[in-house]
Coordinates of C-alpha atoms (C1' of nucleotides) in Angstrom, one line a residue:
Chain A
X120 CA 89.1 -6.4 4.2
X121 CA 91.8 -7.4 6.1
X122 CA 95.2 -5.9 5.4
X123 CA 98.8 -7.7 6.8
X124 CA 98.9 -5.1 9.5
X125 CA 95.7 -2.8 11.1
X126 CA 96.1 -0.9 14.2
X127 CA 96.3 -3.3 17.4
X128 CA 93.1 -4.0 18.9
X129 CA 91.8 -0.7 21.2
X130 CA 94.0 1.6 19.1
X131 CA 93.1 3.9 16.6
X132 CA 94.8 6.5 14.3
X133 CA 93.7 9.9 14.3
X134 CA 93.2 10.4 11.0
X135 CA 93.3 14.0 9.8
X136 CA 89.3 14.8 9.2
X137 CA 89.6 13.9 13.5
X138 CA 92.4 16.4 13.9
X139 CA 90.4 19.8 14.3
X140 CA 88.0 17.8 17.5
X141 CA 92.0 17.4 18.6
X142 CA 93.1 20.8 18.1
X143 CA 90.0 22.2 19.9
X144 CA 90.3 20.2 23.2
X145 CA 94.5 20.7 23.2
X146 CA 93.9 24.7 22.8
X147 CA 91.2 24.9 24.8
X148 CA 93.0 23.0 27.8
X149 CA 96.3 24.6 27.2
X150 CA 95.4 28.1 27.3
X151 CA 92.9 27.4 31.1
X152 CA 96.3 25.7 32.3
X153 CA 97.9 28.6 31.7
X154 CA 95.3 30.8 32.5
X155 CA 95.0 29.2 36.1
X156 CA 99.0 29.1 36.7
X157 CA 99.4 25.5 35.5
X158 CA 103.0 24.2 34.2
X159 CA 103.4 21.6 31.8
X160 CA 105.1 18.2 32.9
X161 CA 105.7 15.2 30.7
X162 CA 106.4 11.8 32.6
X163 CA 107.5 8.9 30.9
X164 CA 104.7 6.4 29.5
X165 CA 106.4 3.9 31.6
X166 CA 107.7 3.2 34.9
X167 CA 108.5 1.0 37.6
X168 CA 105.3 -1.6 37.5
X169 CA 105.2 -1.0 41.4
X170 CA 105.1 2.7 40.7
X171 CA 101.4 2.0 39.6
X172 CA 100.7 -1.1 41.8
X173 CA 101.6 1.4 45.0
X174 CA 100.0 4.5 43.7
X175 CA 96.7 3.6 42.1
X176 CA 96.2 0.2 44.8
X177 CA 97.2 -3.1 44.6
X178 CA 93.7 -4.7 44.6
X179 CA 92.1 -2.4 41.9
X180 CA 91.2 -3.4 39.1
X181 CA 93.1 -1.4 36.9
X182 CA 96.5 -2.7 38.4
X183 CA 94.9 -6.3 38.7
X184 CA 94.2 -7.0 35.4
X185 CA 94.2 -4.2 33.2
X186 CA 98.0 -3.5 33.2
X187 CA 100.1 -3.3 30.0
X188 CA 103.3 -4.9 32.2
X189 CA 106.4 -6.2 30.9
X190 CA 109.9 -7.3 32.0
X191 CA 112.9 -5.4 30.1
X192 CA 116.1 -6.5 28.9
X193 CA 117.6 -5.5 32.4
X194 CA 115.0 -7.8 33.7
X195 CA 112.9 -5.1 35.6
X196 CA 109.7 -5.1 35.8
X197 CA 107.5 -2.1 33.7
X198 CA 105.1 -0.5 33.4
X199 CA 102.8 1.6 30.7
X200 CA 101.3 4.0 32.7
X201 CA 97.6 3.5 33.4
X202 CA 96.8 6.9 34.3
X203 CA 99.2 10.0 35.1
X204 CA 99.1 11.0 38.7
X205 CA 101.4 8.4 40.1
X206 CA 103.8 9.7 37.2
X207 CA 103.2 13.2 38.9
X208 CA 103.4 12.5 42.1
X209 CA 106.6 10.6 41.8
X210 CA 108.3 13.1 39.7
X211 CA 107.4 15.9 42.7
X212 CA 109.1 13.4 45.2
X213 CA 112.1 12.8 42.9
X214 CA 112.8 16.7 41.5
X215 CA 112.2 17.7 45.5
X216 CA 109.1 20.1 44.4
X217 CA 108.3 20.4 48.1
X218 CA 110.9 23.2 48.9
X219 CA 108.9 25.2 45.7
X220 CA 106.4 27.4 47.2
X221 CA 103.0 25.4 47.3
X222 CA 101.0 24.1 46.0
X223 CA 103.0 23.2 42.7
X224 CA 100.1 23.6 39.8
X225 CA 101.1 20.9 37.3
X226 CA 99.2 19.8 34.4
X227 CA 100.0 16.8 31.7
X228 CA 98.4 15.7 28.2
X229 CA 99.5 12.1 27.0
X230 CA 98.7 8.2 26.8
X231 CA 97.2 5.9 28.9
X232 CA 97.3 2.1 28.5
X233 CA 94.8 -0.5 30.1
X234 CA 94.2 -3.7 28.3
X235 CA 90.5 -4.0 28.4
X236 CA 87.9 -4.8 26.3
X237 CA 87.4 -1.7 23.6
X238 CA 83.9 -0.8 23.3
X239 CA 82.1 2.7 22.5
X240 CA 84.4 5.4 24.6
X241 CA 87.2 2.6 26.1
X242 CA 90.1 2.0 24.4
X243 CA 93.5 0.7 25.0
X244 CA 95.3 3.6 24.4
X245 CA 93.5 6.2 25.3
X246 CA 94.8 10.2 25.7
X247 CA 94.6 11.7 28.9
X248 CA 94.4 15.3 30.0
X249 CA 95.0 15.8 33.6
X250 CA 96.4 18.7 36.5
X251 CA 97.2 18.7 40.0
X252 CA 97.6 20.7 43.1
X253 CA 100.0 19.7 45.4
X254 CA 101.1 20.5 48.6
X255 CA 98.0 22.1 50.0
X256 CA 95.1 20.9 51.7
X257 CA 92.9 23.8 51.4
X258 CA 89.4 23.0 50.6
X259 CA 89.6 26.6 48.3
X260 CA 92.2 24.8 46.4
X261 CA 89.7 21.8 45.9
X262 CA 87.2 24.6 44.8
X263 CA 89.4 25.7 42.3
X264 CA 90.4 22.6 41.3
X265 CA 86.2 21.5 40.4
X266 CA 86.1 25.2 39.2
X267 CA 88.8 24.4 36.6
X268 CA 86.9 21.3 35.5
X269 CA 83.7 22.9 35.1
X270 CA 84.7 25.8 33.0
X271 CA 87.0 23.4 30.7
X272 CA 84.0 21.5 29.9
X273 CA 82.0 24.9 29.1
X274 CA 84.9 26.2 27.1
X275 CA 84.9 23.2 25.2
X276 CA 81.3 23.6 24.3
X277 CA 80.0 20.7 26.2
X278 CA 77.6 22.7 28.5
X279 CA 75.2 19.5 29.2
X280 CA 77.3 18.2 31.8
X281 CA 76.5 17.0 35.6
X282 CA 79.3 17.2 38.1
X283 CA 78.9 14.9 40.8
X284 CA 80.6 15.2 44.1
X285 CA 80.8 13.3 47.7
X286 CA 83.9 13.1 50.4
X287 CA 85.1 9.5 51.3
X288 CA 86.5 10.9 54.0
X289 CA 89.8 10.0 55.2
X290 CA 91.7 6.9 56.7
X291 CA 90.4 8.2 60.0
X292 CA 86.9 8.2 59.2
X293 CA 86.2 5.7 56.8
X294 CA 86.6 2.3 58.7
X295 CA 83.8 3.9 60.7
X296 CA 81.8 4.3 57.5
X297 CA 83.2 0.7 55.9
X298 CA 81.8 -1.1 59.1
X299 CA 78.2 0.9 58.9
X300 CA 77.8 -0.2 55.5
X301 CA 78.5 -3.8 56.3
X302 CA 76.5 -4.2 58.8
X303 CA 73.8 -2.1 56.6
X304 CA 74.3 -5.0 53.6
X305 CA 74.9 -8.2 55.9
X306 CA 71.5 -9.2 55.9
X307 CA 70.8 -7.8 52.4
X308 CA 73.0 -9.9 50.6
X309 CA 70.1 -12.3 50.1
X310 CA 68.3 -9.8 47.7
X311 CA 71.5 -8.5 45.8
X312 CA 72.5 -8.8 42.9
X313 CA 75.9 -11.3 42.5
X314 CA 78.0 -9.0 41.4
X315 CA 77.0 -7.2 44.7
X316 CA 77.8 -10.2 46.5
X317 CA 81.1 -10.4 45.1
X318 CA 81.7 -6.6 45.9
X319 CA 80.8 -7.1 49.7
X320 CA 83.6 -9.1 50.0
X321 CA 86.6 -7.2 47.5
X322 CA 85.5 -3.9 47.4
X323 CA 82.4 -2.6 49.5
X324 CA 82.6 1.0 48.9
X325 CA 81.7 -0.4 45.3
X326 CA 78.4 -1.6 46.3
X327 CA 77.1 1.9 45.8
X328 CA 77.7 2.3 42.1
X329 CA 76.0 -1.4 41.2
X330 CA 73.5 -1.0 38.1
X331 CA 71.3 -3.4 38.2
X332 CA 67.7 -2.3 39.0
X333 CA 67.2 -4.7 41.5
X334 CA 70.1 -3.1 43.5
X335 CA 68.9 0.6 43.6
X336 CA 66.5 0.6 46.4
X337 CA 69.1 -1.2 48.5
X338 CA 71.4 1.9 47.5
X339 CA 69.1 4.5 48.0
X340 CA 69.1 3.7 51.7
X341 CA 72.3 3.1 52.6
X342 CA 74.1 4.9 55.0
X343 CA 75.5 7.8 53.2
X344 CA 79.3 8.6 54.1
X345 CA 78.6 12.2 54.8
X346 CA 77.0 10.7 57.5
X347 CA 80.1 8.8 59.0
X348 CA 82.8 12.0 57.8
X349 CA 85.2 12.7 61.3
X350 CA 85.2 16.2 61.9
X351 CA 87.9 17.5 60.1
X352 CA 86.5 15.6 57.0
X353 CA 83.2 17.0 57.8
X354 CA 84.5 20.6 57.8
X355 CA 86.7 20.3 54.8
X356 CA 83.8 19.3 53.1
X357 CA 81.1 22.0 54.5
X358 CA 84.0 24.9 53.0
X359 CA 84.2 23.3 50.1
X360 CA 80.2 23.1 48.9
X361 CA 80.3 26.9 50.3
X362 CA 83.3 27.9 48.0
X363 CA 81.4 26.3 44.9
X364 CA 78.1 27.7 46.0
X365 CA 79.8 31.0 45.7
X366 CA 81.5 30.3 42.5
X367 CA 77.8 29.5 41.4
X368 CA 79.0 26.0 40.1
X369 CA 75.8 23.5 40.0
X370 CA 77.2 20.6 41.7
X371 CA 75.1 17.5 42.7
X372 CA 75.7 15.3 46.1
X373 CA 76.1 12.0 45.4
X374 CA 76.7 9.8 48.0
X375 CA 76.8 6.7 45.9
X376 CA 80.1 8.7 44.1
X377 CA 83.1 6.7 44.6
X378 CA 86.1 6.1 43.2
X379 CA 87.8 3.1 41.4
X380 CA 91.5 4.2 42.4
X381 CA 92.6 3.5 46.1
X382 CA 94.4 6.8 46.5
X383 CA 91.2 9.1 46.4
X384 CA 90.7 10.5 50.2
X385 CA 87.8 13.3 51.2
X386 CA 87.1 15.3 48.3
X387 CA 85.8 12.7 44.9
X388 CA 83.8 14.1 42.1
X389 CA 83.0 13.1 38.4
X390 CA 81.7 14.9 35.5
X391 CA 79.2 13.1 33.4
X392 CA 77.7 13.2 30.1
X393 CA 73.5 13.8 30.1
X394 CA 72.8 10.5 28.3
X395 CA 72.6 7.4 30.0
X396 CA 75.6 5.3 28.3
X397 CA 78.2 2.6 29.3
X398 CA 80.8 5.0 29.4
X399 CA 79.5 7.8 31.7
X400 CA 82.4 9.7 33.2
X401 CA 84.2 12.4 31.1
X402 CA 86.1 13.4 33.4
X403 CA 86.8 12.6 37.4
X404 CA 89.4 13.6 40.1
X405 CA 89.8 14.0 43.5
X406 CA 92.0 14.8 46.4
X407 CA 95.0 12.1 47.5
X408 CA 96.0 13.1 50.7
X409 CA 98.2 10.2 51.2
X410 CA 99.7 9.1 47.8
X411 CA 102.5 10.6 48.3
X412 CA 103.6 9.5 51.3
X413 CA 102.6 6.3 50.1
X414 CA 105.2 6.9 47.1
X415 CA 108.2 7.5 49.5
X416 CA 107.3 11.3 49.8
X417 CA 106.6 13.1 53.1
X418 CA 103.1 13.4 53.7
X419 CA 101.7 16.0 51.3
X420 CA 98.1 16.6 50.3
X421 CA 97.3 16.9 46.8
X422 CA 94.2 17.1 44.5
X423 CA 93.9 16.8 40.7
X424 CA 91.5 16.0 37.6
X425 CA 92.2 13.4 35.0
X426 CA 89.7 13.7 31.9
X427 CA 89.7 11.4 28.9
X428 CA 90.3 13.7 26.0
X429 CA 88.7 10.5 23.0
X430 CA 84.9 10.9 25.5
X431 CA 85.6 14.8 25.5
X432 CA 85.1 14.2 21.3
X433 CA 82.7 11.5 22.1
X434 CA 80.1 14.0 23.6
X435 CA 81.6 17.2 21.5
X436 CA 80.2 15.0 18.6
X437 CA 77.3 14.2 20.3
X438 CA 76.1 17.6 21.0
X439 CA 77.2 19.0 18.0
X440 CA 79.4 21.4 19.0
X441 CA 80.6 23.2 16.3
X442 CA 84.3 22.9 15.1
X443 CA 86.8 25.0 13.4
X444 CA 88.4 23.6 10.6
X445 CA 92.0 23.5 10.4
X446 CA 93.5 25.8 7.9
X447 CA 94.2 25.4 4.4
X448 CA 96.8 26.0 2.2
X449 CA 96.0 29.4 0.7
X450 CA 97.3 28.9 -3.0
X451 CA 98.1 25.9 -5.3
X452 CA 100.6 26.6 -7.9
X453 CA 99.9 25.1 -11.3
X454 CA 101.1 25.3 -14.9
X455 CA 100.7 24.5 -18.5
X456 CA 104.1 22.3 -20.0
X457 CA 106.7 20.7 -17.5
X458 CA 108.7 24.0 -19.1
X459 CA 107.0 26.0 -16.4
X460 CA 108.0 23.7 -13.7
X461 CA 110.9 25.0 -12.5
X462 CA 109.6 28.5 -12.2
X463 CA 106.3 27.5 -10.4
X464 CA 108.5 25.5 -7.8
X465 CA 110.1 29.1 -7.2
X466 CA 107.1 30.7 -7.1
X467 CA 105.5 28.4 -4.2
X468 CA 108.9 28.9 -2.2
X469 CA 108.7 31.8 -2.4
X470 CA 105.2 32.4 -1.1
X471 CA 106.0 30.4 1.7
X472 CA 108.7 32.1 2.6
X473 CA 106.5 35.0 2.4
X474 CA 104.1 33.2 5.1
X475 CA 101.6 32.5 2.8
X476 CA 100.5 28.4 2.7
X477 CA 101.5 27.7 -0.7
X478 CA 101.8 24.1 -2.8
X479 CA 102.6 23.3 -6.2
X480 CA 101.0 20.7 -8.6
X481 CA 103.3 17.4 -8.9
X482 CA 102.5 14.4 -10.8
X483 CA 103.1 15.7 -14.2
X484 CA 99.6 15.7 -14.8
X485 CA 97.5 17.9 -17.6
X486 CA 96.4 21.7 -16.2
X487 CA 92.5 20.4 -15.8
X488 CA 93.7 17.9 -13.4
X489 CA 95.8 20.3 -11.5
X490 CA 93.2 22.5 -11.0
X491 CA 91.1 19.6 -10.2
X492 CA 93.8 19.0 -7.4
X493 CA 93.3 22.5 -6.4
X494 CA 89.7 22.7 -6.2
X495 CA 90.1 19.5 -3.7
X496 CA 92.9 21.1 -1.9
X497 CA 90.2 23.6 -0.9
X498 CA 92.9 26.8 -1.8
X499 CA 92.1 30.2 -1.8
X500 CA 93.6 31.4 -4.6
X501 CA 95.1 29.2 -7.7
X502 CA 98.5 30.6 -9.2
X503 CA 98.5 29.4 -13.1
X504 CA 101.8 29.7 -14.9
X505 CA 100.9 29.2 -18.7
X506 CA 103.3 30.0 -21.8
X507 CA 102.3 33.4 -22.1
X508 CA 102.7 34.0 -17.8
X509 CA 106.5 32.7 -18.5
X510 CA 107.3 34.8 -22.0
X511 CA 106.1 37.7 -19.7
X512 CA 106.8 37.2 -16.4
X513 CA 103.6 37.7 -15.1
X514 CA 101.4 35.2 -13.1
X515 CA 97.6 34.3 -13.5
X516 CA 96.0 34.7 -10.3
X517 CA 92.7 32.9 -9.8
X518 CA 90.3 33.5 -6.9
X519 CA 88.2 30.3 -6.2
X520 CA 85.5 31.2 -4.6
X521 CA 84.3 33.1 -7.9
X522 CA 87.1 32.6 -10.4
X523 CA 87.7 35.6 -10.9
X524 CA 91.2 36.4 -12.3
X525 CA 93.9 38.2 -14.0
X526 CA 97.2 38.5 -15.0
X527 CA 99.4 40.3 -12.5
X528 CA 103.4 40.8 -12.6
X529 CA 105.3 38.3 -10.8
X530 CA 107.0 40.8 -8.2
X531 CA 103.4 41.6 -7.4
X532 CA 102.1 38.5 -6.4
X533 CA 102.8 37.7 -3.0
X534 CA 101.4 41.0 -1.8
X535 CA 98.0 40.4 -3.6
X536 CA 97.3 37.2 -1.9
X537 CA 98.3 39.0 1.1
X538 CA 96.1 41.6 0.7
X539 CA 93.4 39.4 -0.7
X540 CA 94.1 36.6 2.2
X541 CA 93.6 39.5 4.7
X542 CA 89.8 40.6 3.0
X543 CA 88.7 36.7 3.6
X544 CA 89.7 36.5 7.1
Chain B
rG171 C1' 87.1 -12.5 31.7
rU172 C1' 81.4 -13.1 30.1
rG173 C1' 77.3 -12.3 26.6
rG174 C1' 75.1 -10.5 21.9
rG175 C1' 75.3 -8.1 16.7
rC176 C1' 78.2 -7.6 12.4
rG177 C1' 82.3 -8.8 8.7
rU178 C1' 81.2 -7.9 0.1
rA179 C1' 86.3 -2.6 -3.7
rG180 C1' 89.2 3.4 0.3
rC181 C1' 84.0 4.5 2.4
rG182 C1' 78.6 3.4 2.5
rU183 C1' 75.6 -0.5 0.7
rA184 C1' 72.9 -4.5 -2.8
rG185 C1' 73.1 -9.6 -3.9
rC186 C1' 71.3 -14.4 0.6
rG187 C1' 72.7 -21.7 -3.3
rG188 C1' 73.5 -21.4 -9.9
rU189 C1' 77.3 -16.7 -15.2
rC190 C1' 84.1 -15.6 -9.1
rA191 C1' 79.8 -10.0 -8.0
rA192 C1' 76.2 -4.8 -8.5
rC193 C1' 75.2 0.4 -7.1
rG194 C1' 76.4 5.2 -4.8
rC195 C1' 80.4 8.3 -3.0
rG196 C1' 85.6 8.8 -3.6
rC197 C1' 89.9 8.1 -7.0
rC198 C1' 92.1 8.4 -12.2
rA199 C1' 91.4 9.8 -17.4
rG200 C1' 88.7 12.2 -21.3
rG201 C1' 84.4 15.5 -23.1
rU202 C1' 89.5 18.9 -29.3
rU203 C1' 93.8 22.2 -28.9
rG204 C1' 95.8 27.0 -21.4
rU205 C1' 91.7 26.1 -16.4
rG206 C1' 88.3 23.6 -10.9
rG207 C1' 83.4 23.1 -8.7
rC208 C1' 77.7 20.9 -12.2
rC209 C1' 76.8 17.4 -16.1
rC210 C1' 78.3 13.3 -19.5
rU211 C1' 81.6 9.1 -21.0
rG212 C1' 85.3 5.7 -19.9
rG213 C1' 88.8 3.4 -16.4
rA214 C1' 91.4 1.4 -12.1
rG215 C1' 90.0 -1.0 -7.7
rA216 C1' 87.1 -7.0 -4.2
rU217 C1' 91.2 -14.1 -4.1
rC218 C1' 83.0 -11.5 -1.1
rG219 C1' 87.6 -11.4 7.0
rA220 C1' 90.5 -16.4 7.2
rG221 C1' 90.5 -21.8 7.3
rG222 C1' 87.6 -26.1 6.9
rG223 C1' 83.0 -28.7 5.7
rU224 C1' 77.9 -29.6 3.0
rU225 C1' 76.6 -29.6 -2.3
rC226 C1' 77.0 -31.1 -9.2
rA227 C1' 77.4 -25.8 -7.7
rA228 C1' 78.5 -21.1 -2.1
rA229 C1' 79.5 -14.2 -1.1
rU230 C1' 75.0 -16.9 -0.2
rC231 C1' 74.1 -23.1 4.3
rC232 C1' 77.2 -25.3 8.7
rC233 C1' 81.7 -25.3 12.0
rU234 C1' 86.2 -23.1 13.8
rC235 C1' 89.3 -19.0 14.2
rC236 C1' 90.3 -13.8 13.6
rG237 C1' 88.6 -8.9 13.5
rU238 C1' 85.0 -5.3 14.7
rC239 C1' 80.9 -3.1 17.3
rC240 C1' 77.7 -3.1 21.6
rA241 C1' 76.7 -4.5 26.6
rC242 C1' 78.4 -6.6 31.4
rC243 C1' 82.8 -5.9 34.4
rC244 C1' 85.8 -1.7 35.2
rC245 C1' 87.0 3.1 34.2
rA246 C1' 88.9 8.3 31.3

RNA sequence: GUGGGCGUAGCGUAGCGGUCAACGCGCCAGGUUGUGGCCCUGGAGAUCGAGGGUUCAAAUCCCUCCGUCCACCCCA
């Protein structure tokens, strides 16, 4: 099949069987924001391309080559935002949050855009779910920050996660760290793989996340960056395992944790799904110590979570996780002749007006197919207005579930489905 | 950007050279005169992803393109 138009490559609709996996994550998120003094903040889904080339780093690959850019009418140069903390951070610099007492709890829910290659868990537009702390660089505020993460994911149902956690330290300790490991692969490159080549040169710190096989032993003993952390890192670090260990969150070190964005100093973690896939972050943050002074700002220390809401489903679907349905309508008018049209389209209103879900049988089609429709609608109750309901006023009230029903006076039956509405629930 | 699998009605599939196509689900209409879910009957719906080629003959073989899925890369 092949229609004129389908949804661009690495889009999808959200069809509404999907919706109630939607609704689930949205509440559940919403009501921890709130619960852990989070306000809502919506940033534009574009901004100035350098926005993202400054914040998220010039030599990743995200700003490289995965970039929905464009050039506007004005001639700038934009952006569709990749992810949402430069967004953040540059609406804190520009609405002068630092004179609001700190840190300034902020939490967003919208799209991202990278042009990459879809596959199971990646697409192009993808929905992300993310908060941050700023203006503090308290490791209790990291802890809080993990904290919030972890008991999102339990709230969501998805209690098979790993969180994994290191510190990168900071731009004082990690050229000390960048030089150990290079002089830990120089004369290893021989028996790495070539992507590991490759990374020696670009990207070193990304030597520690290779997955070839080969690879791992050369990882395993590295030089971890604990190792290399200056003092303040160090500390920071030490307070913040001790917060989570008193929080009783099950964290795991992982030194060969690091980050794709450039922005990510000290604190890094990720949470993962249980099974070995492709796609195995859910969720990751981190503190960014220096973004926004990179962004024009005055230095101010900040940590947040971003969390892919379409791998939140991913894995809820995965593991089963049970999922309310969405509610119904609770009655679907029908009738006899077109006579009783009219009167049933009063009827509905009326129930809705009431506050009681209500729809009425269009089409013009014979009463077995209405109640066809209503049996598919999934209603409660079935309102059928036949000659002898309109001579007499009076309305046939059909329960579903057993179809049981009788005849009942008009004025009587909004607070009968009311009453009966009430017994299901 | 690289590699592999797959593309037949809305969905899931069968057919794998010879009546331009089958089945299940779904959809629509009926099964006597006012009624759902089960059952029965009938119906609508596919230029077999697109283009080209091989052949007397192609959904079935070949090529190209497109789409899709999976993996690498990267990341949520």
């Amino acid at each position: 099949m092949s229609p004129l138009y389908r949804a661009p490559r690495g889009t999808v609709d959200v069809l509404p069987q999907e919706q109630p996996y939607w609704e689930h994550v949205y509440q559940t998120a919403t009501h921890l924001c709130q619960l852990y003094g989070y306000s809502r903040i919506d940033t534009p889904v574009f901004e100035d391309a350098s926005l993202f080339a400054r914040g998220v780093g010039q030599t990743t690959d995200i700003v490289q080559k995965e970039m929905y850019v464009f050039q506007d009418r004005g001639g700038e140069m934009m952006a569709l935002r990749p992810e949402g903390t430069a967004n953040v951070c540059r609406a804190y610099i520009q609405h002068g949050m630092r004179n609001l007492p700190q840190p300034v709890r902020l939490y967003y829910w919208g799209p991202a855009f990278r042009y990459d290659r879809p596959q199971a868990g990646r697409q192009r537009q993808f929905t992300h779910f993310g908060y941050e702390a700023i203006g503090v660089d308290d490791p209790a505020l990291d802890a809080e920050v993990i904290e919030f993460a972890w008991r999102l994911y339990q709230e969501l149902g998805l209690t098979d996660l790993s969180l994994q956690l290191n510190s990168i330290g900071d731009p004082n300790c990690r050229p000390s760290y960048l030089t150990a490991l290079n002089a830990y692969y120089e004369d290893k490159l021989g028996s790495v793989c070539p992507d590991c080549r490759a990374r020696f040169q670009k990207n070193p710190l990304r030597l520690l996340d290779c997955k070839v096989e080969g690879c791992q032993p050369i990882i395993d003993a590295a030089p971890p960056f604990i190792d290399y952390l200056c003092e303040a890192c160090a500390h920071h670090f030490q307070e913040l395992c001790s917060y989570l260990e008193a929080l009783a969150i099950p964290y795991t070190l992982n030194p060969r944790l690091v980050r794709g964005l450039d922005y990510y100093t000290r604190t890094v973690f990720e949470i993962q799904p249980p099974e070995e896939g492709a796609q195995n972050t859910v969720g990751a943050g981190g503190r960014y110590d220096g973004l926004i002074e990179e962004l024009g700002g005055k230095p101010t220390p900040a940590i947040g979570l971003a969390t892919g809401v379409e791998r939140i489903i991913v894995n809820l679907k995965r593991a089963k996780v049970p999922i309310a349905a969405l509610d119904r309508p609770a009655v679907f008018v029908v009738y006899q002749t077109a006579a009783a049209r009219p009167t049933a389209a009063k009827l509905a209103s009326e129930l809705r007006r009431a506050g009681i879900a209500a729809v009425m049988a269009v089409g013009g089609r014979s009463l077995k197919a209405q109640m066809r429709q209503a049996d598919a609608a999934g209603v409660l109750y079935t309102a059928i207005l036949g000659k002898e309901e309109l001579a007499t006023d009076t309305v046939n009230l059909r329960r579903m579930e057993d179809g049981h029903q009788e005849r009942v006076a008009s004025k009587d039956v909004r607070r009968l489905i009311a009453k009966g509405l009430r017994q299901t629930r």
